[in-house]
Amino acid sequence: MAVETLFSKIIQGEIPADIVFQDDLVTAFRDINPAAPTHILIVPNKIIPTAADVLPEDEQAMGRLFTVARKLAEQEGIDQSGYRLVVNCKEDGRQEVMHLHMHLYGGRDLGSPLLRNAK
Ligand code: 5GP
């Protein structure tokens, strides 16, 4: 059994969140500390800790992250202006919650994707 995570508790309704989409494979909810006018987290219902733990059997859920991102971008009205999809992985990727998730950012010019001055 995978260890419960903050996000698995949100998925199961044990912790409140602004859920914008849920189906059999993924759940999407608004980030509690948004970095852009639209900032939604799209999370597989299965507890997969990081991108480094994805298995072949997870391919359907991983694909669903993208189709739900597309649908939500349309709902948010950012599909024409554009948006950014990000999956952070482990320490160097600055992943904070160890339950794989895709960030959907949009609603403003998001700037350069890399911190080019960071050492
Ligand atoms: P990471 O750095 O792991 O890729 O991103 C974790 C994200 O989860 C952060 O953007 C953070 O604001 C968000 N977050 C952390 N705790 C909560 C919470 O309790 N509820 C919601 N909706 N988002 C959270």
Coordinates of N, CA and C and ligand atoms in Angstrom, one line a residue:
M1 N 0.8 -1.2 0.0 CA 0.0 0.0 0.0 C 0.9 1.3 0.0
A2 N 0.6 2.2 -0.9 CA 1.3 3.5 -0.9 C 0.9 4.3 0.3
V3 N 1.8 5.1 0.8 CA 1.6 5.9 2.0 C 0.7 7.1 1.5
E4 N -0.4 7.4 2.4 CA -1.3 8.5 2.1 C -0.5 9.8 1.9
T5 N -1.0 10.7 1.1 CA -0.3 12.0 0.9 C -1.4 13.1 1.1
L6 N -0.9 14.3 1.2 CA -1.8 15.4 1.2 C -2.8 15.4 0.1
F7 N -2.2 15.1 -1.1 CA -3.1 15.1 -2.3 C -4.0 13.9 -2.3
S8 N -3.6 12.7 -1.8 CA -4.6 11.6 -1.8 C -5.7 11.9 -0.9
K9 N -5.4 12.7 0.2 CA -6.5 13.0 1.1 C -7.5 14.0 0.5
I10 N -6.9 14.9 -0.4 CA -7.8 15.8 -1.1 C -8.7 15.0 -2.1
I11 N -8.0 14.1 -2.8 CA -8.7 13.2 -3.8 C -9.9 12.5 -3.1
Q12 N -9.7 12.0 -1.9 CA -10.7 11.3 -1.2 C -11.7 12.1 -0.4
G13 N -11.5 13.5 -0.5 CA -12.4 14.4 0.1 C -12.2 14.6 1.6
E14 N -11.1 14.1 2.1 CA -10.8 14.2 3.6 C -10.2 15.6 3.9
I15 N -9.6 16.3 2.9 CA -9.1 17.6 3.1 C -9.8 18.5 2.0
P16 N -10.4 19.7 2.4 CA -11.1 20.5 1.4 C -10.1 21.1 0.4
A17 N -10.6 21.2 -0.9 CA -9.9 21.8 -2.0 C -10.9 22.3 -3.0
D18 N -10.5 23.2 -3.8 CA -11.4 23.7 -4.9 C -11.2 22.7 -6.1
I19 N -12.0 21.6 -6.1 CA -11.8 20.6 -7.1 C -12.5 21.1 -8.4
V20 N -11.8 21.1 -9.5 CA -12.4 21.5 -10.8 C -12.7 20.4 -11.7
F21 N -12.1 19.2 -11.4 CA -12.4 18.0 -12.3 C -12.0 16.8 -11.5
Q22 N -12.8 15.7 -11.7 CA -12.4 14.4 -11.1 C -13.1 13.3 -12.0
D23 N -12.3 12.3 -12.3 CA -12.8 11.1 -12.9 C -12.1 9.9 -12.3
D24 N -12.2 8.7 -13.0 CA -11.7 7.5 -12.4 C -10.1 7.5 -12.3
L25 N -9.5 8.3 -13.1 CA -8.0 8.3 -13.1 C -7.3 9.5 -12.5
V26 N -7.9 10.7 -12.6 CA -7.2 11.9 -12.2 C -8.2 12.8 -11.4
T27 N -7.6 13.7 -10.6 CA -8.3 14.8 -9.9 C -7.6 16.1 -10.2
A28 N -8.3 17.2 -10.4 CA -7.7 18.5 -10.6 C -8.3 19.5 -9.6
F29 N -7.5 20.3 -9.0 CA -7.9 21.3 -8.0 C -7.0 22.5 -8.1
R30 N -7.5 23.6 -7.6 CA -6.8 24.9 -7.7 C -5.7 24.9 -6.6
D31 N -4.5 25.4 -7.0 CA -3.4 25.5 -6.1 C -3.7 26.4 -5.0
I32 N -3.4 26.1 -3.7 CA -3.7 26.9 -2.6 C -2.9 28.2 -2.6
N33 N -1.8 28.3 -3.3 CA -0.9 29.4 -3.3 C -0.6 29.7 -4.8
P34 N -1.6 30.3 -5.6 CA -1.4 30.3 -7.0 C -0.3 31.3 -7.5
A35 N 0.5 30.8 -8.4 CA 1.6 31.5 -9.0 C 1.2 32.2 -10.3
A36 N -0.1 32.1 -10.7 CA -0.6 32.7 -11.9 C -2.1 32.8 -11.8
P37 N -2.8 33.6 -12.6 CA -4.2 33.7 -12.5 C -4.9 32.4 -12.6
T38 N -4.4 31.5 -13.5 CA -4.9 30.1 -13.5 C -3.7 29.3 -13.0
H39 N -3.9 28.5 -11.9 CA -2.9 27.6 -11.4 C -3.6 26.4 -10.8
I40 N -3.7 25.3 -11.6 CA -4.4 24.1 -11.2 C -3.4 23.0 -11.2
L41 N -3.6 22.1 -10.2 CA -2.8 20.9 -10.1 C -3.7 19.7 -10.6
I42 N -3.1 18.9 -11.4 CA -3.8 17.7 -12.0 C -3.0 16.5 -11.5
V43 N -3.7 15.6 -10.8 CA -3.0 14.6 -10.0 C -3.6 13.2 -10.3
P44 N -2.8 12.2 -10.6 CA -3.3 10.9 -10.7 C -3.9 10.4 -9.4
N45 N -5.1 9.8 -9.5 CA -5.7 9.3 -8.2 C -4.8 8.2 -7.6
K46 N -4.1 7.5 -8.4 CA -3.2 6.5 -7.8 C -2.0 7.3 -7.2
I47 N -1.5 6.8 -6.1 CA -0.4 7.5 -5.4 C 0.9 7.0 -6.1
I48 N 1.4 7.9 -7.0 CA 2.7 7.7 -7.6 C 3.6 8.8 -7.1
P49 N 4.6 8.5 -6.3 CA 5.3 9.6 -5.6 C 6.0 10.6 -6.5
T50 N 6.7 10.2 -7.5 CA 7.4 11.2 -8.4 C 7.4 10.7 -9.8
A51 N 7.8 11.6 -10.7 CA 7.9 11.2 -12.1 C 8.8 10.0 -12.3
A52 N 9.8 9.8 -11.4 CA 10.7 8.7 -11.5 C 10.1 7.4 -11.1
D53 N 8.9 7.4 -10.6 CA 8.2 6.2 -10.2 C 7.1 5.7 -11.2
V54 N 7.0 6.4 -12.3 CA 5.9 6.1 -13.3 C 6.2 4.7 -13.9
L55 N 5.2 3.8 -14.0 CA 5.4 2.5 -14.6 C 4.6 2.4 -15.9
P56 N 4.9 1.4 -16.7 CA 4.1 1.3 -18.0 C 2.6 1.2 -17.7
E57 N 2.2 0.6 -16.6 CA 0.8 0.5 -16.3 C 0.1 1.8 -16.0
D58 N 0.9 2.8 -15.8 CA 0.4 4.2 -15.5 C 0.2 5.0 -16.7
E59 N 0.5 4.5 -17.9 CA 0.5 5.3 -19.1 C -0.9 5.9 -19.4
Q60 N -1.9 5.2 -19.1 CA -3.3 5.8 -19.3 C -3.5 7.0 -18.4
A61 N -3.2 6.9 -17.2 CA -3.3 8.0 -16.2 C -2.5 9.2 -16.7
M62 N -1.2 8.9 -17.1 CA -0.3 10.0 -17.5 C -0.9 10.7 -18.7
G63 N -1.4 9.9 -19.7 CA -2.1 10.6 -20.8 C -3.3 11.4 -20.4
R64 N -4.0 10.9 -19.4 CA -5.2 11.6 -19.0 C -4.8 13.0 -18.4
L65 N -3.6 13.1 -17.8 CA -3.2 14.4 -17.2 C -3.2 15.4 -18.4
F66 N -2.7 15.0 -19.6 CA -2.7 16.0 -20.7 C -4.0 16.3 -21.3
T67 N -4.9 15.3 -21.4 CA -6.2 15.6 -22.0 C -7.1 16.4 -21.0
V68 N -6.9 16.2 -19.7 CA -7.6 17.0 -18.8 C -7.0 18.5 -18.7
A69 N -5.7 18.6 -18.8 CA -5.1 19.9 -18.9 C -5.7 20.7 -20.1
R70 N -5.8 20.0 -21.2 CA -6.3 20.7 -22.4 C -7.7 21.2 -22.2
K71 N -8.6 20.3 -21.6 CA -10.0 20.6 -21.3 C -10.1 21.8 -20.3
L72 N -9.3 21.7 -19.3 CA -9.3 22.8 -18.3 C -8.8 24.1 -18.9
A73 N -7.8 24.1 -19.7 CA -7.3 25.3 -20.3 C -8.4 25.9 -21.2
E74 N -9.2 25.1 -21.8 CA -10.3 25.7 -22.6 C -11.3 26.3 -21.7
Q75 N -11.6 25.6 -20.6 CA -12.6 26.1 -19.6 C -12.1 27.4 -19.0
E76 N -10.8 27.5 -18.8 CA -10.3 28.7 -18.1 C -10.1 29.9 -19.1
G77 N -10.3 29.6 -20.4 CA -10.1 30.6 -21.4 C -8.7 31.0 -21.7
I78 N -7.7 30.0 -21.5 CA -6.3 30.3 -21.8 C -5.8 29.5 -22.9
D79 N -6.6 28.7 -23.6 CA -6.1 27.8 -24.6 C -5.6 28.6 -25.8
Q80 N -6.1 29.8 -26.1 CA -5.6 30.6 -27.2 C -4.4 31.3 -26.8
S81 N -4.3 31.9 -25.6 CA -3.1 32.7 -25.2 C -2.0 31.8 -24.9
G82 N -2.2 30.6 -24.4 CA -1.2 29.7 -24.1 C -1.0 29.5 -22.6
Y83 N -0.3 28.5 -22.2 CA -0.1 28.1 -20.8 C 1.1 27.2 -20.7
R84 N 1.4 26.9 -19.4 CA 2.6 26.0 -19.2 C 2.2 24.8 -18.3
L85 N 2.7 23.7 -18.7 CA 2.5 22.4 -17.9 C 3.8 22.0 -17.3
V86 N 3.9 21.8 -16.0 CA 5.1 21.5 -15.3 C 4.9 20.3 -14.4
V87 N 5.9 19.4 -14.4 CA 6.0 18.3 -13.4 C 7.3 18.4 -12.7
N88 N 7.4 18.8 -11.5 CA 8.6 18.9 -10.7 C 8.9 17.5 -10.2
C89 N 10.2 17.1 -10.1 CA 10.6 15.8 -9.7 C 11.8 15.9 -8.7
K90 N 11.5 15.4 -7.4 CA 12.4 15.3 -6.4 C 13.1 16.6 -6.0
E91 N 14.3 16.5 -5.3 CA 14.9 17.7 -4.7 C 15.3 18.8 -5.7
D92 N 16.1 18.4 -6.7 CA 16.6 19.4 -7.6 C 15.4 20.0 -8.5
G93 N 14.4 19.2 -8.6 CA 13.2 19.8 -9.3 C 12.3 20.6 -8.4
R94 N 12.6 20.7 -7.1 CA 11.9 21.4 -6.1 C 10.5 20.9 -6.0
Q95 N 10.3 19.6 -6.0 CA 9.0 18.9 -5.7 C 8.8 18.9 -4.2
E96 N 7.7 19.5 -3.8 CA 7.3 19.6 -2.4 C 6.4 18.5 -1.9
V97 N 5.4 18.2 -2.7 CA 4.4 17.1 -2.4 C 4.8 15.9 -3.1
M98 N 5.0 14.8 -2.4 CA 5.5 13.5 -3.0 C 4.3 12.7 -3.5
H99 N 3.5 13.3 -4.4 CA 2.4 12.6 -5.1 C 2.4 13.3 -6.4
L100 N 2.9 12.6 -7.4 CA 3.1 13.2 -8.8 C 1.9 14.1 -9.1
H101 N 2.2 15.3 -9.7 CA 1.2 16.2 -10.1 C 1.7 17.1 -11.2
M102 N 0.8 17.5 -12.1 CA 1.1 18.4 -13.2 C 0.5 19.8 -12.8
H103 N 1.4 20.8 -12.9 CA 0.9 22.2 -12.7 C 0.4 22.7 -14.0
L104 N -0.8 23.3 -14.1 CA -1.3 24.1 -15.2 C -1.3 25.5 -14.8
Y105 N -0.3 26.3 -15.4 CA -0.2 27.7 -15.2 C -0.7 28.5 -16.4
G106 N -1.4 29.6 -16.2 CA -1.8 30.5 -17.3 C -2.4 31.7 -16.9
G107 N -2.8 32.5 -17.9 CA -3.5 33.8 -17.6 C -2.7 35.0 -17.6
R108 N -1.4 34.8 -17.8 CA -0.4 35.9 -17.9 C 0.8 35.4 -18.7
D109 N 1.7 36.3 -19.1 CA 2.9 35.9 -19.7 C 3.8 35.3 -18.6
L110 N 4.1 34.0 -18.8 CA 4.8 33.3 -17.7 C 6.3 33.5 -17.7
G111 N 6.8 34.2 -18.7 CA 8.3 34.5 -18.7 C 9.1 33.2 -19.1
S112 N 10.4 33.3 -18.9 CA 11.3 32.2 -19.2 C 11.0 31.0 -18.3
P113 N 11.0 29.8 -18.9 CA 10.7 28.7 -18.1 C 11.9 28.3 -17.1
L114 N 13.1 28.7 -17.4 CA 14.2 28.2 -16.6 C 14.8 29.4 -15.8
L115 N 15.3 29.1 -14.6 CA 15.9 30.1 -13.8 C 17.4 30.2 -14.3
R116 N 17.6 30.9 -15.3 CA 18.9 30.9 -16.0 C 20.1 31.4 -15.1
N117 N 19.7 32.3 -14.1 CA 20.8 32.8 -13.3 C 21.0 32.0 -12.0
A118 N 20.2 31.0 -11.8 CA 20.4 30.2 -10.6 C 21.6 29.3 -10.8
K119 N 22.4 29.1 -9.7 CA 23.6 28.3 -9.8 C 23.2 26.8 -9.4
Ligands
5GP1 P1 5.5 21.0 -6.1 O1 6.5 22.0 -5.6 O2 5.4 19.7 -5.3 O3 5.6 20.7 -7.6 O4 4.1 21.7 -5.9 C1 3.2 21.6 -4.8 C2 2.1 22.6 -4.9 O5 1.1 22.2 -4.0 C3 2.5 24.0 -4.6 O6 2.3 24.8 -5.7 C4 1.6 24.3 -3.4 O7 1.2 25.7 -3.4 C5 0.5 23.3 -3.5 N1 -0.1 23.0 -2.2 C6 0.5 22.6 -1.1 N2 -0.4 22.3 -0.1 C7 -1.6 22.5 -0.7 C8 -2.9 22.3 -0.2 O8 -3.2 21.9 1.0 N3 -4.0 22.5 -1.1 C9 -3.8 22.9 -2.4 N4 -4.8 23.1 -3.1 N5 -2.5 23.1 -2.9 C10 -1.5 22.9 -2.0

